[in-house]
């Protein structure tokens, strides 16, 4: 029989969202465990650079209504306006709380938190740029993640460090009962029983071959959700960040453009002036990435292969670069071999962020269609952060809204779990069959003999996704992609592990990650092939316009038979008037 | 390129061995981690930690040709062959290049690495001048990779008692924070022949830190404050 530990709540993932939720629960004296496949400060939140949005108004006049408008517009009207209001309304309190936790924000002369401009953030509903993004130099994610981890040390949160979550444990009535995780060092599975489970497993950019994402971003929570019969929402929407370092893929923050940097093509032209006359280089990311792709496609790219553009920031002067963008200088020197204080950085649009994910409401509860309604909560199951689709980002996320998403919904889910645990004080019987199914899934990797390797199949999948689900999408490219991805996924049973050892077998972890990546790639491919319009990050050459009549709706992908369903966008905010969809100009 | 890599699998090996590898790779523009990941495609059993692959998560600290560093930000072309890779020295090895970080993290936790301020929380941020904030530069950026502590002879000799450069850097990060109110308690905790005073300013930590931080300087500042307090 598998070993068992029991807590009130278990959180899967030790990034910003998971750690913020853990803190909320620990402060309420709940017994909380955080399961993380890496030591928490190795989570991908650590790589976030530019900042976290909140309408503090420390530099320019600001309020959450304007932030809300920008976020709705940025989402290309696919964002749920109740959740967006909730996030933008709660932003100031959430950021102030981080400061109180000890986060070392940069400061203005008057001692308040430093803020910088970011793409798509405006004053007065689309007017002049708003200075809204709170920053710790260009290491905001690092500072936030370490601060949250440090608070959790103080709160004595229980950590399962280097435990890989295998699957959700759900009983026959659909209640979440915890998770089975594999101790990476021991090689032994353990059942972590809890009345409430929060998925906070982050993104899955590793389904593509060119991504800013860490090697650990393999969509583990999404795979777990699909295997539990839960759909994924809006998986066709993947953000291409305009400024990934050409070749290496590492991220150069939008904060560079916030501080005054801009993009130029091979003629030295500041081309964003043509695509977004007002916002220019600070238009939202889908707009900038698309413009860059067009420049490159039409032969105005830089370098011997004309395959990138240049990000110029030398005019900011060494002082600003040293004070506000020191990490960028370090990355540019190491990965692009240029000193941005004198030379521009070669950049290309690079897969960065998954707008879709596990469908939730604004309390973080996982919701899905059932016989009783279209958005029924799965009892005891929550999802927050990048793995969730709440949906505040809709078809395109604004820069610096993701760190905000983590803490606002980490906190909200924590509060709802406290409530849920009060209403559900007793553990339910252990669903033995569910445990057996998980054990069988793990045992599949004990098989030896002939077969293909994990990296072989993984690289085939990543190349296919890059080619068939990238910036330019057409019916033929997408349908071909669906066919190829089905063939690739069908090879999964042929994969075998050469190394059958138990202790710290990273090959086995990569195999389990591949199962999750494959599930996410299939969800992405099918959702993208079905949506016949262009909206936000989903840009189709054969359907160049947004089609609100047919497509102002969320996709839901179910893994059984790759079925798609749809649900309406929540256009009604909590208290204010709705923002009606209109043409999107920057 | 030629590599010589420390291998140890506790399930099958009585003791560690160095294993030779050859890899056909264009070194220009590549990092050491790129090569290790390719080697792992050849030999699935080769084990290493990695995450961000850009020098901010601190996973892939290891001993590279005798010097601690992060594989993901170490340019391949600068390395003398055969490139010799060993786990970070002074910590128990779990497998191959993976060390047990428990001792290191225990010291980190022991310095109470969190802001202590007992005043009622204001509705807005606690104010801090840019000058006061600047005091934290060079301290808060630590990524807990352990390159520094595991290059420190004092840490090798007293791994259970000496906090080590990483932990002490964090201790000073909170002492230096104008918002923190526990300076005296923090200094009391460190006024100890082992916890702080095992540092003999050998400065290996400064030399290896992949983020360019200076733990020796932070430790010096703590010592200064201790002296100041007695006069």
PDB file of N, CA, C and O in Angstrom, chain A residues 42 47 58 96 99-100 102-107 111-113 139 142 150-151 162 211-212 214-216 250 330 334 498-499 501-504 506 510, chain B residues 11 31 40 44-45 49-51 53-54 56-59 95 98 101 105 108 113 115 122 124-128 130 133 140-144 173 179 211:
ATOM      1  N   UNK A  42      13.293  27.864  -7.621  1.00  0.00           N
ATOM      2  CA  UNK A  42      13.706  27.526  -8.995  1.00  0.00           C
ATOM      3  C   UNK A  42      12.504  27.573  -9.958  1.00  0.00           C
ATOM      4  O   UNK A  42      12.634  27.241 -11.131  1.00  0.00           O
ATOM      5  N   UNK A  47      11.932  34.017 -13.257  1.00  0.00           N
ATOM      6  CA  UNK A  47      12.438  34.626 -14.489  1.00  0.00           C
ATOM      7  C   UNK A  47      11.686  35.884 -14.903  1.00  0.00           C
ATOM      8  O   UNK A  47      12.114  36.560 -15.836  1.00  0.00           O
ATOM      9  N   UNK A  58       1.569  56.239  -8.440  1.00  0.00           N
ATOM     10  CA  UNK A  58       2.722  56.888  -7.801  1.00  0.00           C
ATOM     11  C   UNK A  58       3.441  57.852  -8.734  1.00  0.00           C
ATOM     12  O   UNK A  58       4.118  58.765  -8.282  1.00  0.00           O
ATOM     13  N   UNK A  96       0.703  46.230  -2.375  1.00  0.00           N
ATOM     14  CA  UNK A  96       1.100  46.814  -1.080  1.00  0.00           C
ATOM     15  C   UNK A  96       1.444  45.690  -0.093  1.00  0.00           C
ATOM     16  O   UNK A  96       2.409  45.784   0.676  1.00  0.00           O
ATOM     17  N   UNK A  99       4.825  44.486  -0.603  1.00  0.00           N
ATOM     18  CA  UNK A  99       5.800  45.412  -0.018  1.00  0.00           C
ATOM     19  C   UNK A  99       5.897  45.155   1.478  1.00  0.00           C
ATOM     20  O   UNK A  99       6.992  45.078   2.039  1.00  0.00           O
ATOM     21  N   UNK A 100       4.765  44.975   2.126  1.00  0.00           N
ATOM     22  CA  UNK A 100       4.777  44.701   3.563  1.00  0.00           C
ATOM     23  C   UNK A 100       5.468  43.368   3.873  1.00  0.00           C
ATOM     24  O   UNK A 100       6.072  43.210   4.928  1.00  0.00           O
ATOM     25  N   UNK A 102       8.028  42.459   2.535  1.00  0.00           N
ATOM     26  CA  UNK A 102       9.472  42.690   2.476  1.00  0.00           C
ATOM     27  C   UNK A 102      10.039  42.777   1.072  1.00  0.00           C
ATOM     28  O   UNK A 102      11.251  42.898   0.881  1.00  0.00           O
ATOM     29  N   UNK A 103       9.178  42.706   0.052  1.00  0.00           N
ATOM     30  CA  UNK A 103       9.690  42.732  -1.324  1.00  0.00           C
ATOM     31  C   UNK A 103      10.448  44.047  -1.578  1.00  0.00           C
ATOM     32  O   UNK A 103       9.942  45.114  -1.274  1.00  0.00           O
ATOM     33  N   UNK A 104      11.676  43.937  -2.103  1.00  0.00           N
ATOM     34  CA  UNK A 104      12.527  45.134  -2.230  1.00  0.00           C
ATOM     35  C   UNK A 104      12.246  45.956  -3.485  1.00  0.00           C
ATOM     36  O   UNK A 104      13.099  46.087  -4.359  1.00  0.00           O
ATOM     37  N   UNK A 105      11.050  46.534  -3.568  1.00  0.00           N
ATOM     38  CA  UNK A 105      10.710  47.364  -4.732  1.00  0.00           C
ATOM     39  C   UNK A 105      11.698  48.517  -4.888  1.00  0.00           C
ATOM     40  O   UNK A 105      12.177  49.066  -3.899  1.00  0.00           O
ATOM     41  N   UNK A 106      11.951  48.890  -6.142  1.00  0.00           N
ATOM     42  CA  UNK A 106      12.673  50.131  -6.398  1.00  0.00           C
ATOM     43  C   UNK A 106      11.809  51.281  -5.884  1.00  0.00           C
ATOM     44  O   UNK A 106      10.593  51.150  -5.779  1.00  0.00           O
ATOM     45  N   UNK A 107      12.465  52.410  -5.604  1.00  0.00           N
ATOM     46  CA  UNK A 107      11.736  53.508  -4.972  1.00  0.00           C
ATOM     47  C   UNK A 107      11.852  54.808  -5.750  1.00  0.00           C
ATOM     48  O   UNK A 107      12.854  55.071  -6.422  1.00  0.00           O
ATOM     49  N   UNK A 111       9.914  58.015  -1.722  1.00  0.00           N
ATOM     50  CA  UNK A 111       9.910  56.789  -0.919  1.00  0.00           C
ATOM     51  C   UNK A 111       8.873  55.769  -1.343  1.00  0.00           C
ATOM     52  O   UNK A 111       8.836  54.654  -0.823  1.00  0.00           O
ATOM     53  N   UNK A 112       8.015  56.153  -2.294  1.00  0.00           N
ATOM     54  CA  UNK A 112       6.994  55.211  -2.759  1.00  0.00           C
ATOM     55  C   UNK A 112       7.568  54.242  -3.801  1.00  0.00           C
ATOM     56  O   UNK A 112       8.676  54.430  -4.305  1.00  0.00           O
ATOM     57  N   UNK A 113       6.756  53.230  -4.129  1.00  0.00           N
ATOM     58  CA  UNK A 113       7.186  52.196  -5.072  1.00  0.00           C
ATOM     59  C   UNK A 113       7.391  52.795  -6.473  1.00  0.00           C
ATOM     60  O   UNK A 113       6.540  53.535  -6.969  1.00  0.00           O
ATOM     61  N   UNK A 139      14.270  42.452 -12.210  1.00  0.00           N
ATOM     62  CA  UNK A 139      14.282  41.163 -11.518  1.00  0.00           C
ATOM     63  C   UNK A 139      13.047  41.035 -10.634  1.00  0.00           C
ATOM     64  O   UNK A 139      13.115  40.488  -9.530  1.00  0.00           O
ATOM     65  N   UNK A 142      12.018  37.448  -9.557  1.00  0.00           N
ATOM     66  CA  UNK A 142      12.964  36.903  -8.588  1.00  0.00           C
ATOM     67  C   UNK A 142      12.680  37.463  -7.198  1.00  0.00           C
ATOM     68  O   UNK A 142      12.567  36.726  -6.220  1.00  0.00           O
ATOM     69  N   UNK A 150      10.286  33.266   1.439  1.00  0.00           N
ATOM     70  CA  UNK A 150      10.759  33.660   2.768  1.00  0.00           C
ATOM     71  C   UNK A 150       9.597  33.791   3.753  1.00  0.00           C
ATOM     72  O   UNK A 150       9.694  33.347   4.901  1.00  0.00           O
ATOM     73  N   UNK A 151       8.474  34.368   3.310  1.00  0.00           N
ATOM     74  CA  UNK A 151       7.308  34.471   4.197  1.00  0.00           C
ATOM     75  C   UNK A 151       6.790  33.085   4.559  1.00  0.00           C
ATOM     76  O   UNK A 151       6.283  32.857   5.655  1.00  0.00           O
ATOM     77  N   UNK A 162      11.030  18.837  -4.474  1.00  0.00           N
ATOM     78  CA  UNK A 162      11.446  17.803  -5.422  1.00  0.00           C
ATOM     79  C   UNK A 162      10.564  16.568  -5.332  1.00  0.00           C
ATOM     80  O   UNK A 162      11.032  15.438  -5.231  1.00  0.00           O
ATOM     81  N   UNK A 211      11.050  28.970 -27.162  1.00  0.00           N
ATOM     82  CA  UNK A 211      10.254  29.538 -26.075  1.00  0.00           C
ATOM     83  C   UNK A 211      11.142  30.213 -25.055  1.00  0.00           C
ATOM     84  O   UNK A 211      12.299  29.829 -24.873  1.00  0.00           O
ATOM     85  N   UNK A 212      10.585  31.227 -24.396  1.00  0.00           N
ATOM     86  CA  UNK A 212      11.298  31.866 -23.292  1.00  0.00           C
ATOM     87  C   UNK A 212      11.198  31.026 -22.021  1.00  0.00           C
ATOM     88  O   UNK A 212      11.843  31.324 -21.030  1.00  0.00           O
ATOM     89  N   UNK A 214      11.187  28.218 -19.011  1.00  0.00           N
ATOM     90  CA  UNK A 214      12.143  27.324 -18.375  1.00  0.00           C
ATOM     91  C   UNK A 214      11.913  25.887 -18.838  1.00  0.00           C
ATOM     92  O   UNK A 214      10.823  25.539 -19.311  1.00  0.00           O
ATOM     93  N   UNK A 215      12.946  25.059 -18.659  1.00  0.00           N
ATOM     94  CA  UNK A 215      12.838  23.649 -19.055  1.00  0.00           C
ATOM     95  C   UNK A 215      11.770  22.909 -18.259  1.00  0.00           C
ATOM     96  O   UNK A 215      11.289  21.859 -18.673  1.00  0.00           O
ATOM     97  N   UNK A 216      11.394  23.450 -17.115  1.00  0.00           N
ATOM     98  CA  UNK A 216      10.406  22.759 -16.260  1.00  0.00           C
ATOM     99  C   UNK A 216       8.966  23.073 -16.643  1.00  0.00           C
ATOM    100  O   UNK A 216       8.042  22.503 -16.078  1.00  0.00           O
ATOM    101  N   UNK A 250      16.025  33.366 -24.699  1.00  0.00           N
ATOM    102  CA  UNK A 250      15.801  33.960 -23.379  1.00  0.00           C
ATOM    103  C   UNK A 250      15.120  35.322 -23.522  1.00  0.00           C
ATOM    104  O   UNK A 250      15.262  36.009 -24.532  1.00  0.00           O
ATOM    105  N   UNK A 330      23.210  41.843 -18.456  1.00  0.00           N
ATOM    106  CA  UNK A 330      23.871  40.568 -18.184  1.00  0.00           C
ATOM    107  C   UNK A 330      23.428  39.492 -19.199  1.00  0.00           C
ATOM    108  O   UNK A 330      24.262  38.793 -19.784  1.00  0.00           O
ATOM    109  N   UNK A 334      25.662  37.710 -22.192  1.00  0.00           N
ATOM    110  CA  UNK A 334      25.895  36.268 -22.173  1.00  0.00           C
ATOM    111  C   UNK A 334      25.279  35.556 -23.362  1.00  0.00           C
ATOM    112  O   UNK A 334      25.876  34.657 -23.931  1.00  0.00           O
ATOM    113  N   UNK A 498      15.630   3.811 -20.909  1.00  0.00           N
ATOM    114  CA  UNK A 498      16.829   2.978 -20.826  1.00  0.00           C
ATOM    115  C   UNK A 498      17.252   2.814 -19.374  1.00  0.00           C
ATOM    116  O   UNK A 498      17.762   1.784 -18.973  1.00  0.00           O
ATOM    117  N   UNK A 499      17.068   3.864 -18.626  1.00  0.00           N
ATOM    118  CA  UNK A 499      17.530   3.882 -17.234  1.00  0.00           C
ATOM    119  C   UNK A 499      16.351   3.557 -16.321  1.00  0.00           C
ATOM    120  O   UNK A 499      15.388   4.315 -16.225  1.00  0.00           O
ATOM    121  N   UNK A 501      16.643   3.003 -13.016  1.00  0.00           N
ATOM    122  CA  UNK A 501      16.982   3.189 -11.596  1.00  0.00           C
ATOM    123  C   UNK A 501      15.885   3.993 -10.893  1.00  0.00           C
ATOM    124  O   UNK A 501      15.041   4.612 -11.527  1.00  0.00           O
ATOM    125  N   UNK A 502      15.933   3.965  -9.576  1.00  0.00           N
ATOM    126  CA  UNK A 502      14.898   4.620  -8.784  1.00  0.00           C
ATOM    127  C   UNK A 502      15.331   6.002  -8.311  1.00  0.00           C
ATOM    128  O   UNK A 502      14.588   6.966  -8.416  1.00  0.00           O
ATOM    129  N   UNK A 503      16.565   6.071  -7.760  1.00  0.00           N
ATOM    130  CA  UNK A 503      16.966   7.282  -7.054  1.00  0.00           C
ATOM    131  C   UNK A 503      17.305   8.410  -8.025  1.00  0.00           C
ATOM    132  O   UNK A 503      18.145   8.256  -8.915  1.00  0.00           O
ATOM    133  N   UNK A 504      16.627   9.503  -7.847  1.00  0.00           N
ATOM    134  CA  UNK A 504      16.810  10.703  -8.652  1.00  0.00           C
ATOM    135  C   UNK A 504      16.941  10.392 -10.141  1.00  0.00           C
ATOM    136  O   UNK A 504      17.882  10.816 -10.811  1.00  0.00           O
ATOM    137  N   UNK A 506      16.077  11.388 -13.350  1.00  0.00           N
ATOM    138  CA  UNK A 506      15.504  12.525 -14.081  1.00  0.00           C
ATOM    139  C   UNK A 506      14.956  12.088 -15.443  1.00  0.00           C
ATOM    140  O   UNK A 506      14.095  12.765 -16.003  1.00  0.00           O
ATOM    141  N   UNK A 510      11.350  13.171 -16.957  1.00  0.00           N
ATOM    142  CA  UNK A 510      11.158  13.718 -18.305  1.00  0.00           C
ATOM    143  C   UNK A 510      10.127  12.931 -19.098  1.00  0.00           C
ATOM    144  O   UNK A 510       9.394  13.485 -19.921  1.00  0.00           O
TER     145      UNK A 510
ATOM    146  N   UNK B  11      22.492   3.261  -6.202  1.00  0.00           N
ATOM    147  CA  UNK B  11      21.871   1.925  -6.246  1.00  0.00           C
ATOM    148  C   UNK B  11      22.846   0.858  -6.738  1.00  0.00           C
ATOM    149  O   UNK B  11      22.687  -0.311  -6.417  1.00  0.00           O
ATOM    150  N   UNK B  31      26.256  27.261 -24.384  1.00  0.00           N
ATOM    151  CA  UNK B  31      26.605  27.197 -22.971  1.00  0.00           C
ATOM    152  C   UNK B  31      26.887  25.747 -22.579  1.00  0.00           C
ATOM    153  O   UNK B  31      26.424  24.812 -23.236  1.00  0.00           O
ATOM    154  N   UNK B  40      22.996  14.069 -22.165  1.00  0.00           N
ATOM    155  CA  UNK B  40      21.920  13.310 -21.516  1.00  0.00           C
ATOM    156  C   UNK B  40      21.023  12.621 -22.544  1.00  0.00           C
ATOM    157  O   UNK B  40      20.456  11.570 -22.276  1.00  0.00           O
ATOM    158  N   UNK B  44      20.862   8.536 -21.000  1.00  0.00           N
ATOM    159  CA  UNK B  44      19.712   8.947 -20.202  1.00  0.00           C
ATOM    160  C   UNK B  44      19.996   8.974 -18.703  1.00  0.00           C
ATOM    161  O   UNK B  44      19.344   9.684 -17.941  1.00  0.00           O
ATOM    162  N   UNK B  45      20.993   8.173 -18.263  1.00  0.00           N
ATOM    163  CA  UNK B  45      21.208   8.047 -16.819  1.00  0.00           C
ATOM    164  C   UNK B  45      21.992   9.216 -16.219  1.00  0.00           C
ATOM    165  O   UNK B  45      22.049   9.363 -15.003  1.00  0.00           O
ATOM    166  N   UNK B  49      20.487  18.777 -12.163  1.00  0.00           N
ATOM    167  CA  UNK B  49      19.322  19.646 -11.977  1.00  0.00           C
ATOM    168  C   UNK B  49      19.406  20.799 -12.975  1.00  0.00           C
ATOM    169  O   UNK B  49      20.484  21.317 -13.231  1.00  0.00           O
ATOM    170  N   UNK B  50      18.262  21.246 -13.488  1.00  0.00           N
ATOM    171  CA  UNK B  50      18.228  22.420 -14.355  1.00  0.00           C
ATOM    172  C   UNK B  50      16.812  22.938 -14.420  1.00  0.00           C
ATOM    173  O   UNK B  50      15.874  22.176 -14.284  1.00  0.00           O
ATOM    174  N   UNK B  51      16.675  24.264 -14.640  1.00  0.00           N
ATOM    175  CA  UNK B  51      15.329  24.808 -14.793  1.00  0.00           C
ATOM    176  C   UNK B  51      15.328  25.967 -15.775  1.00  0.00           C
ATOM    177  O   UNK B  51      15.002  25.797 -16.936  1.00  0.00           O
ATOM    178  N   UNK B  53      17.611  27.825 -17.354  1.00  0.00           N
ATOM    179  CA  UNK B  53      18.675  27.869 -18.362  1.00  0.00           C
ATOM    180  C   UNK B  53      19.117  29.303 -18.735  1.00  0.00           C
ATOM    181  O   UNK B  53      19.592  29.551 -19.826  1.00  0.00           O
ATOM    182  N   UNK B  54      18.977  30.244 -17.768  1.00  0.00           N
ATOM    183  CA  UNK B  54      19.468  31.595 -18.036  1.00  0.00           C
ATOM    184  C   UNK B  54      20.085  32.243 -16.799  1.00  0.00           C
ATOM    185  O   UNK B  54      20.172  33.473 -16.712  1.00  0.00           O
ATOM    186  N   UNK B  56      19.128  32.449 -13.535  1.00  0.00           N
ATOM    187  CA  UNK B  56      18.383  33.119 -12.463  1.00  0.00           C
ATOM    188  C   UNK B  56      17.735  32.176 -11.452  1.00  0.00           C
ATOM    189  O   UNK B  56      17.291  32.615 -10.400  1.00  0.00           O
ATOM    190  N   UNK B  57      17.670  30.867 -11.765  1.00  0.00           N
ATOM    191  CA  UNK B  57      16.975  29.967 -10.831  1.00  0.00           C
ATOM    192  C   UNK B  57      17.932  29.271  -9.879  1.00  0.00           C
ATOM    193  O   UNK B  57      17.539  28.824  -8.807  1.00  0.00           O
ATOM    194  N   UNK B  58      19.204  29.156 -10.256  1.00  0.00           N
ATOM    195  CA  UNK B  58      20.200  28.590  -9.340  1.00  0.00           C
ATOM    196  C   UNK B  58      20.223  27.079  -9.258  1.00  0.00           C
ATOM    197  O   UNK B  58      20.773  26.520  -8.316  1.00  0.00           O
ATOM    198  N   UNK B  59      19.667  26.382 -10.247  1.00  0.00           N
ATOM    199  CA  UNK B  59      19.594  24.910 -10.174  1.00  0.00           C
ATOM    200  C   UNK B  59      20.920  24.218 -10.479  1.00  0.00           C
ATOM    201  O   UNK B  59      21.235  23.205  -9.874  1.00  0.00           O
ATOM    202  N   UNK B  95      23.347  11.842  -6.436  1.00  0.00           N
ATOM    203  CA  UNK B  95      23.610  11.091  -7.659  1.00  0.00           C
ATOM    204  C   UNK B  95      24.314  11.998  -8.670  1.00  0.00           C
ATOM    205  O   UNK B  95      23.899  13.157  -8.832  1.00  0.00           O
ATOM    206  N   UNK B  98      24.239  15.859  -8.749  1.00  0.00           N
ATOM    207  CA  UNK B  98      23.174  16.349  -7.866  1.00  0.00           C
ATOM    208  C   UNK B  98      23.574  16.170  -6.402  1.00  0.00           C
ATOM    209  O   UNK B  98      23.841  15.058  -5.952  1.00  0.00           O
ATOM    210  N   UNK B 101      21.126  19.483  -0.762  1.00  0.00           N
ATOM    211  CA  UNK B 101      21.247  20.886  -0.354  1.00  0.00           C
ATOM    212  C   UNK B 101      20.715  21.141   1.063  1.00  0.00           C
ATOM    213  O   UNK B 101      20.662  22.302   1.493  1.00  0.00           O
ATOM    214  N   UNK B 105      20.495  24.785   3.000  1.00  0.00           N
ATOM    215  CA  UNK B 105      19.210  25.467   3.183  1.00  0.00           C
ATOM    216  C   UNK B 105      18.868  25.643   4.657  1.00  0.00           C
ATOM    217  O   UNK B 105      18.194  26.596   5.034  1.00  0.00           O
ATOM    218  N   UNK B 108      20.460  28.756   5.624  1.00  0.00           N
ATOM    219  CA  UNK B 108      19.692  29.876   5.055  1.00  0.00           C
ATOM    220  C   UNK B 108      18.489  30.182   5.948  1.00  0.00           C
ATOM    221  O   UNK B 108      18.261  31.323   6.347  1.00  0.00           O
ATOM    222  N   UNK B 113      15.412  34.599   7.181  1.00  0.00           N
ATOM    223  CA  UNK B 113      15.515  35.424   5.973  1.00  0.00           C
ATOM    224  C   UNK B 113      14.160  36.011   5.572  1.00  0.00           C
ATOM    225  O   UNK B 113      13.623  35.712   4.506  1.00  0.00           O
ATOM    226  N   UNK B 115      11.543  39.754   6.406  1.00  0.00           N
ATOM    227  CA  UNK B 115      11.445  41.060   7.037  1.00  0.00           C
ATOM    228  C   UNK B 115      10.735  40.941   8.380  1.00  0.00           C
ATOM    229  O   UNK B 115       9.667  40.332   8.470  1.00  0.00           O
ATOM    230  N   UNK B 122       0.834  50.089   7.586  1.00  0.00           N
ATOM    231  CA  UNK B 122       0.124  51.236   7.010  1.00  0.00           C
ATOM    232  C   UNK B 122      -0.767  50.784   5.851  1.00  0.00           C
ATOM    233  O   UNK B 122      -0.591  49.685   5.336  1.00  0.00           O
ATOM    234  N   UNK B 124      -0.768  52.105   2.973  1.00  0.00           N
ATOM    235  CA  UNK B 124       0.036  52.164   1.754  1.00  0.00           C
ATOM    236  C   UNK B 124       1.367  51.459   2.001  1.00  0.00           C
ATOM    237  O   UNK B 124       1.555  50.841   3.049  1.00  0.00           O
ATOM    238  N   UNK B 125       2.268  51.561   1.008  1.00  0.00           N
ATOM    239  CA  UNK B 125       3.571  50.949   1.190  1.00  0.00           C
ATOM    240  C   UNK B 125       4.332  51.629   2.332  1.00  0.00           C
ATOM    241  O   UNK B 125       4.118  52.801   2.613  1.00  0.00           O
ATOM    242  N   UNK B 126       5.235  50.872   2.973  1.00  0.00           N
ATOM    243  CA  UNK B 126       6.175  51.509   3.899  1.00  0.00           C
ATOM    244  C   UNK B 126       7.142  52.311   3.044  1.00  0.00           C
ATOM    245  O   UNK B 126       7.680  51.802   2.062  1.00  0.00           O
ATOM    246  N   UNK B 127       7.362  53.549   3.413  1.00  0.00           N
ATOM    247  CA  UNK B 127       8.236  54.384   2.590  1.00  0.00           C
ATOM    248  C   UNK B 127       9.693  53.993   2.808  1.00  0.00           C
ATOM    249  O   UNK B 127      10.083  53.579   3.894  1.00  0.00           O
ATOM    250  N   UNK B 128      10.466  54.109   1.737  1.00  0.00           N
ATOM    251  CA  UNK B 128      11.898  53.830   1.814  1.00  0.00           C
ATOM    252  C   UNK B 128      12.567  54.738   0.791  1.00  0.00           C
ATOM    253  O   UNK B 128      12.130  54.785  -0.360  1.00  0.00           O
ATOM    254  N   UNK B 130      15.255  56.101  -1.966  1.00  0.00           N
ATOM    255  CA  UNK B 130      16.075  55.379  -2.962  1.00  0.00           C
ATOM    256  C   UNK B 130      17.451  55.030  -2.399  1.00  0.00           C
ATOM    257  O   UNK B 130      17.998  53.974  -2.714  1.00  0.00           O
ATOM    258  N   UNK B 133      17.044  52.042  -0.191  1.00  0.00           N
ATOM    259  CA  UNK B 133      16.796  50.878  -1.040  1.00  0.00           C
ATOM    260  C   UNK B 133      18.084  50.400  -1.711  1.00  0.00           C
ATOM    261  O   UNK B 133      18.314  49.193  -1.871  1.00  0.00           O
ATOM    262  N   UNK B 140      20.039  41.278  -2.394  1.00  0.00           N
ATOM    263  CA  UNK B 140      18.773  40.564  -2.605  1.00  0.00           C
ATOM    264  C   UNK B 140      18.811  39.658  -3.836  1.00  0.00           C
ATOM    265  O   UNK B 140      17.968  38.776  -3.991  1.00  0.00           O
ATOM    266  N   UNK B 141      19.799  39.854  -4.726  1.00  0.00           N
ATOM    267  CA  UNK B 141      19.814  39.133  -6.003  1.00  0.00           C
ATOM    268  C   UNK B 141      20.267  37.683  -5.886  1.00  0.00           C
ATOM    269  O   UNK B 141      20.270  36.945  -6.874  1.00  0.00           O
ATOM    270  N   UNK B 142      20.652  37.249  -4.694  1.00  0.00           N
ATOM    271  CA  UNK B 142      21.139  35.867  -4.514  1.00  0.00           C
ATOM    272  C   UNK B 142      20.129  34.852  -5.037  1.00  0.00           C
ATOM    273  O   UNK B 142      18.927  34.994  -4.845  1.00  0.00           O
ATOM    274  N   UNK B 143      20.617  33.823  -5.720  1.00  0.00           N
ATOM    275  CA  UNK B 143      19.733  32.815  -6.311  1.00  0.00           C
ATOM    276  C   UNK B 143      19.852  31.467  -5.608  1.00  0.00           C
ATOM    277  O   UNK B 143      19.316  30.464  -6.078  1.00  0.00           O
ATOM    278  N   UNK B 144      20.556  31.400  -4.484  1.00  0.00           N
ATOM    279  CA  UNK B 144      20.669  30.176  -3.675  1.00  0.00           C
ATOM    280  C   UNK B 144      21.217  28.990  -4.474  1.00  0.00           C
ATOM    281  O   UNK B 144      20.743  27.864  -4.337  1.00  0.00           O
ATOM    282  N   UNK B 173      21.305  41.148   4.195  1.00  0.00           N
ATOM    283  CA  UNK B 173      20.261  41.750   3.369  1.00  0.00           C
ATOM    284  C   UNK B 173      19.118  42.291   4.249  1.00  0.00           C
ATOM    285  O   UNK B 173      18.545  43.338   3.968  1.00  0.00           O
ATOM    286  N   UNK B 179      13.569  48.901   6.579  1.00  0.00           N
ATOM    287  CA  UNK B 179      12.240  48.544   7.075  1.00  0.00           C
ATOM    288  C   UNK B 179      12.278  47.484   8.158  1.00  0.00           C
ATOM    289  O   UNK B 179      11.293  47.213   8.817  1.00  0.00           O
ATOM    290  N   UNK B 211      26.382  35.661  -9.901  1.00  0.00           N
ATOM    291  CA  UNK B 211      25.637  36.915  -9.992  1.00  0.00           C
ATOM    292  C   UNK B 211      26.517  38.119  -9.660  1.00  0.00           C
ATOM    293  O   UNK B 211      26.020  39.240  -9.562  1.00  0.00           O
TER     294      UNK B 211
END
